[in-house]
Amino acid sequence: MSNGAQDPRLEEILEVLLSVARQEFDARAPVSDALDTVDAIATGINMVAEELGGAVTSKAKPEQAYRDLQAMQAQLAHSGKLAAVGELAGGVAHEINNPATGVVMAVALGRRTVSQLRQKLDAGATPEELEEHFTRLEELWADADEAMIRIRSVCEDLLTFSRMDDGPQVPISLNEVVRASCRLMNPSLKGSAKLELELGEPPAVMGSRGRIAQVVTNLLVNAAQAVDEDPTTQRIRVMTQEDGEQALISVEDTGPGVADEVKDRIFEAFFTTKPAGVGTGLGLALVSEIIDKHSGTMTVDRSELGGARFTVRLPGLHSEDSRVAAPGRAPVPESERPPEAQKRPRILIVDDEELLLKTYRHLLGTRYEVVVAKDGERGIEVLKGDNSFDLILCDLHMPGLDGIGLYEFLQKNMPHLLSGVVMTTGGAVSNRARKFLDETQPPLLRKPFNLKDLHKIIAQRLER
Amino acid sequence: MLQTRICSFESDPRGFVRATMSRGAELEGRDAREALESTWAVAGDQRTRVLVDMRLIRSETREAQQEFVSDYSATVCSAVGILIGSPVSRVIGNFFLRLNKHQVPTKLFNDGDAAVSWLLTNDP
């Protein structure tokens, strides 16, 4: 055995080597002052251990950090989503449940009234004696009708919020968006503060309706979280107005306001001054991003109500550009109406719901000449045979060739009929359909619509 | 001349800085940073060629090695000649040379004169 083999340092070097083999990289072999060959071996092994340890640690760190970040992101997204859904769901449930209850009660009362009517009829009551019951039935139906209109209105507001993708930029009325947002949020805010609306006459802006609604909603949620929960003393005020060529929305509250030292940071993601569990710190960052995308600005200062005031400024559209999407067009003066409009108008109705087709025919058949087709293809067949229609009432969503397909056929082959097209939809609007509606802006009837709406839109179209 | 915890630095009139590691020096990251700052100072706040005598060094940590191949190091040093002698310094020198990506010319030498000659072939 050589002297080197007897060197006690080799035992320690061997121990370090075994540690490295076990992937334990913290141990180090001693290096003596001799700085000789054995020390060199120890140095080499020490450096290998350190290198491997560093490599393992640096590899593990980003992986762990990435996993932590992913988990954190998922958690935040989830809590953010839950918070938003929670805020909206509260309002929507309230707004729908109340009128829905009204409908249920009206139906129940109607059933009882019908039962009473039957009993009186069986007893030989006179028409005068039955009149009271008929009047009550009419009132109940009117109540149910009004309640259904309210429900439909909530659904329409909700649809505004479902359009969360950036989508095409269209002219938007800020007042409409603010009203819709406030209608939905008001029930949720009622327990916190009194919501006040002061709507001026801001110019229309070009943008995404859903995104702007998201801005208003987030600012409302932010304000509601800032105030003490006491609607008798706390206020949230939403204002719109014109400022030069800009449209302004401001949301202010009676909360504590935003401290000067954090004003520069409140639009940063994950920054929040709220207690743990209240807010994700994403709301204002999201708002800021949306406003940026709309070439707008957002500022925060102190409100005269005492709390914070968030002011959003968006570039307004010039008057010639600001045709906000609305069904129908200005009626054509009587003198300019073509003579054929004086005849009994012809209406083509295209819808895949046969029950609806029957109802349409029943409701409209007395006033108009009604032709029905149960999908787009059959609609085209009818048109190819005779296209002398004054109005085409077409469902947007149908199996096979849908309303968009029929519209495209008309664009290509019978463009003179396009001005007489009225679309109907059940509300579940796909991205394709939304794009179509934004680009073509046809008159639109949202289901469920009542008879009055139907007659009104038909009359508007026929008056062209 | 400038002396730190583990190294002395002096400017050589031939146009380089000589850095000599103390006997038994155990070089850590902060020492490496201090060495670079000292080199910069001794060179008169300008980039320079460096001759590092590490023949008596005992150890050098991974952090120290990374500091010597950092952007800051490339700002300070235009070329680095490393003098090795002991088996330990040879191991450390080879680890440093072969395991790291160098931004400036770097070479190991057993002989001081050869190291100086090579250094002077590099731009200051």
Short mmCIF file of N, CA and C in Angstrom, two decimals, chain A residues 31-37 39-41 43-45 47-48 50-55 58, chain B residues 23-24 26 55-63 65-66 86-88 91-92 95-96 99:
data_model
loop_
_atom_site.label_atom_id
_atom_site.label_comp_id
_atom_site.label_asym_id
_atom_site.label_seq_id
_atom_site.Cartn_x
_atom_site.Cartn_y
_atom_site.Cartn_z
N VAL A 31 -9.08 20.76 2.83
CA VAL A 31 -7.90 21.05 2.01
C VAL A 31 -6.84 21.62 2.96
N SER A 32 -5.68 20.97 3.02
CA SER A 32 -4.66 21.40 3.99
C SER A 32 -3.81 22.53 3.41
N ASP A 33 -2.94 23.02 4.26
CA ASP A 33 -2.03 24.08 3.81
C ASP A 33 -1.00 23.55 2.83
N ALA A 34 -0.85 22.25 2.79
CA ALA A 34 0.16 21.67 1.90
C ALA A 34 -0.15 21.95 0.44
N LEU A 35 -1.41 22.06 0.14
CA LEU A 35 -1.88 22.30 -1.24
C LEU A 35 -1.26 21.28 -2.20
N ASP A 36 -1.18 20.05 -1.72
CA ASP A 36 -0.55 19.00 -2.52
C ASP A 36 -1.58 18.23 -3.36
N THR A 37 -1.12 17.08 -3.83
CA THR A 37 -1.98 16.32 -4.74
C THR A 37 -3.27 15.86 -4.07
N ASP A 39 -4.72 17.31 -1.63
CA ASP A 39 -5.56 18.51 -1.51
C ASP A 39 -6.20 18.86 -2.86
N ALA A 40 -5.43 18.62 -3.90
CA ALA A 40 -5.97 18.91 -5.24
C ALA A 40 -7.17 18.02 -5.53
N ILE A 41 -7.04 16.72 -5.11
CA ILE A 41 -8.17 15.80 -5.32
C ILE A 41 -9.37 16.29 -4.51
N THR A 43 -9.94 19.30 -3.54
CA THR A 43 -10.46 20.53 -4.17
C THR A 43 -11.34 20.19 -5.36
N GLY A 44 -10.84 19.26 -6.16
CA GLY A 44 -11.61 18.87 -7.35
C GLY A 44 -12.97 18.31 -6.96
N ILE A 45 -12.96 17.43 -5.96
CA ILE A 45 -14.25 16.84 -5.54
C ILE A 45 -15.16 17.90 -4.93
N MET A 47 -15.22 21.01 -5.66
CA MET A 47 -15.76 21.87 -6.73
C MET A 47 -16.85 21.15 -7.53
N VAL A 48 -16.63 19.84 -7.73
CA VAL A 48 -17.68 19.06 -8.42
C VAL A 48 -18.97 19.07 -7.60
N GLU A 50 -19.94 21.24 -5.40
CA GLU A 50 -20.54 22.57 -5.40
C GLU A 50 -21.24 22.85 -6.73
N GLU A 51 -20.56 22.44 -7.79
CA GLU A 51 -21.12 22.65 -9.12
C GLU A 51 -22.44 21.88 -9.29
N LEU A 52 -22.41 20.60 -8.86
CA LEU A 52 -23.63 19.79 -8.97
C LEU A 52 -24.74 20.33 -8.08
N GLY A 53 -24.35 20.69 -6.85
CA GLY A 53 -25.34 21.25 -5.92
C GLY A 53 -25.96 22.51 -6.48
N GLY A 54 -25.12 23.36 -7.04
CA GLY A 54 -25.62 24.62 -7.62
C GLY A 54 -26.53 24.35 -8.78
N ALA A 55 -26.13 23.38 -9.60
CA ALA A 55 -26.95 23.08 -10.78
C ALA A 55 -28.31 22.54 -10.37
N SER A 58 -30.30 25.45 -8.77
CA SER A 58 -30.77 26.46 -9.72
C SER A 58 -31.82 25.89 -10.66
N ARG B 23 -1.59 33.38 0.54
CA ARG B 23 -1.46 31.95 0.83
C ARG B 23 -2.70 31.45 1.56
N GLY B 24 -3.23 30.36 1.08
CA GLY B 24 -4.40 29.74 1.72
C GLY B 24 -5.70 30.53 1.49
N GLU B 26 -9.22 31.64 0.53
CA GLU B 26 -10.46 30.93 0.19
C GLU B 26 -11.41 31.96 -0.41
N ARG B 55 -1.32 30.79 -7.31
CA ARG B 55 -0.56 29.58 -7.01
C ARG B 55 -0.74 29.12 -5.56
N LEU B 56 -1.08 30.06 -4.66
CA LEU B 56 -1.20 29.68 -3.25
C LEU B 56 -2.65 29.60 -2.76
N ILE B 57 -3.54 29.66 -3.68
CA ILE B 57 -4.97 29.65 -3.31
C ILE B 57 -5.37 28.30 -2.73
N ARG B 58 -6.35 28.33 -1.79
CA ARG B 58 -6.81 27.08 -1.21
C ARG B 58 -8.17 26.65 -1.82
N SER B 59 -9.02 27.61 -2.05
CA SER B 59 -10.33 27.24 -2.63
C SER B 59 -10.98 28.46 -3.29
N GLU B 60 -11.93 28.13 -4.14
CA GLU B 60 -12.68 29.20 -4.81
C GLU B 60 -14.12 28.72 -5.00
N THR B 61 -15.06 29.48 -4.53
CA THR B 61 -16.46 29.02 -4.62
C THR B 61 -17.03 29.23 -6.03
N ARG B 62 -18.15 28.58 -6.24
CA ARG B 62 -18.84 28.69 -7.52
C ARG B 62 -19.25 30.15 -7.78
N GLU B 63 -19.73 30.81 -6.71
CA GLU B 63 -20.16 32.21 -6.84
C GLU B 63 -18.99 33.09 -7.29
N GLN B 65 -16.39 32.17 -9.02
CA GLN B 65 -16.09 31.90 -10.43
C GLN B 65 -17.09 32.61 -11.34
N GLN B 66 -18.36 32.58 -10.92
CA GLN B 66 -19.38 33.24 -11.75
C GLN B 66 -19.16 34.75 -11.79
N SER B 86 0.61 25.10 -7.59
CA SER B 86 0.28 23.97 -6.74
C SER B 86 -0.76 23.09 -7.41
N PRO B 87 -0.80 21.82 -7.01
CA PRO B 87 -1.84 20.96 -7.58
C PRO B 87 -3.24 21.51 -7.33
N VAL B 88 -3.42 22.13 -6.17
CA VAL B 88 -4.75 22.69 -5.87
C VAL B 88 -5.09 23.82 -6.83
N VAL B 91 -6.05 22.55 -10.21
CA VAL B 91 -7.43 22.05 -10.28
C VAL B 91 -8.41 23.22 -10.37
N ILE B 92 -8.19 24.20 -9.49
CA ILE B 92 -9.12 25.34 -9.48
C ILE B 92 -9.06 26.09 -10.81
N PHE B 95 -10.81 24.11 -13.51
CA PHE B 95 -12.27 24.19 -13.34
C PHE B 95 -12.77 25.53 -13.88
N PHE B 96 -12.06 26.58 -13.47
CA PHE B 96 -12.49 27.92 -13.86
C PHE B 96 -12.48 28.07 -15.38
N LEU B 99 -15.10 25.14 -17.11
CA LEU B 99 -16.52 25.05 -16.78
C LEU B 99 -17.28 26.36 -16.98
#
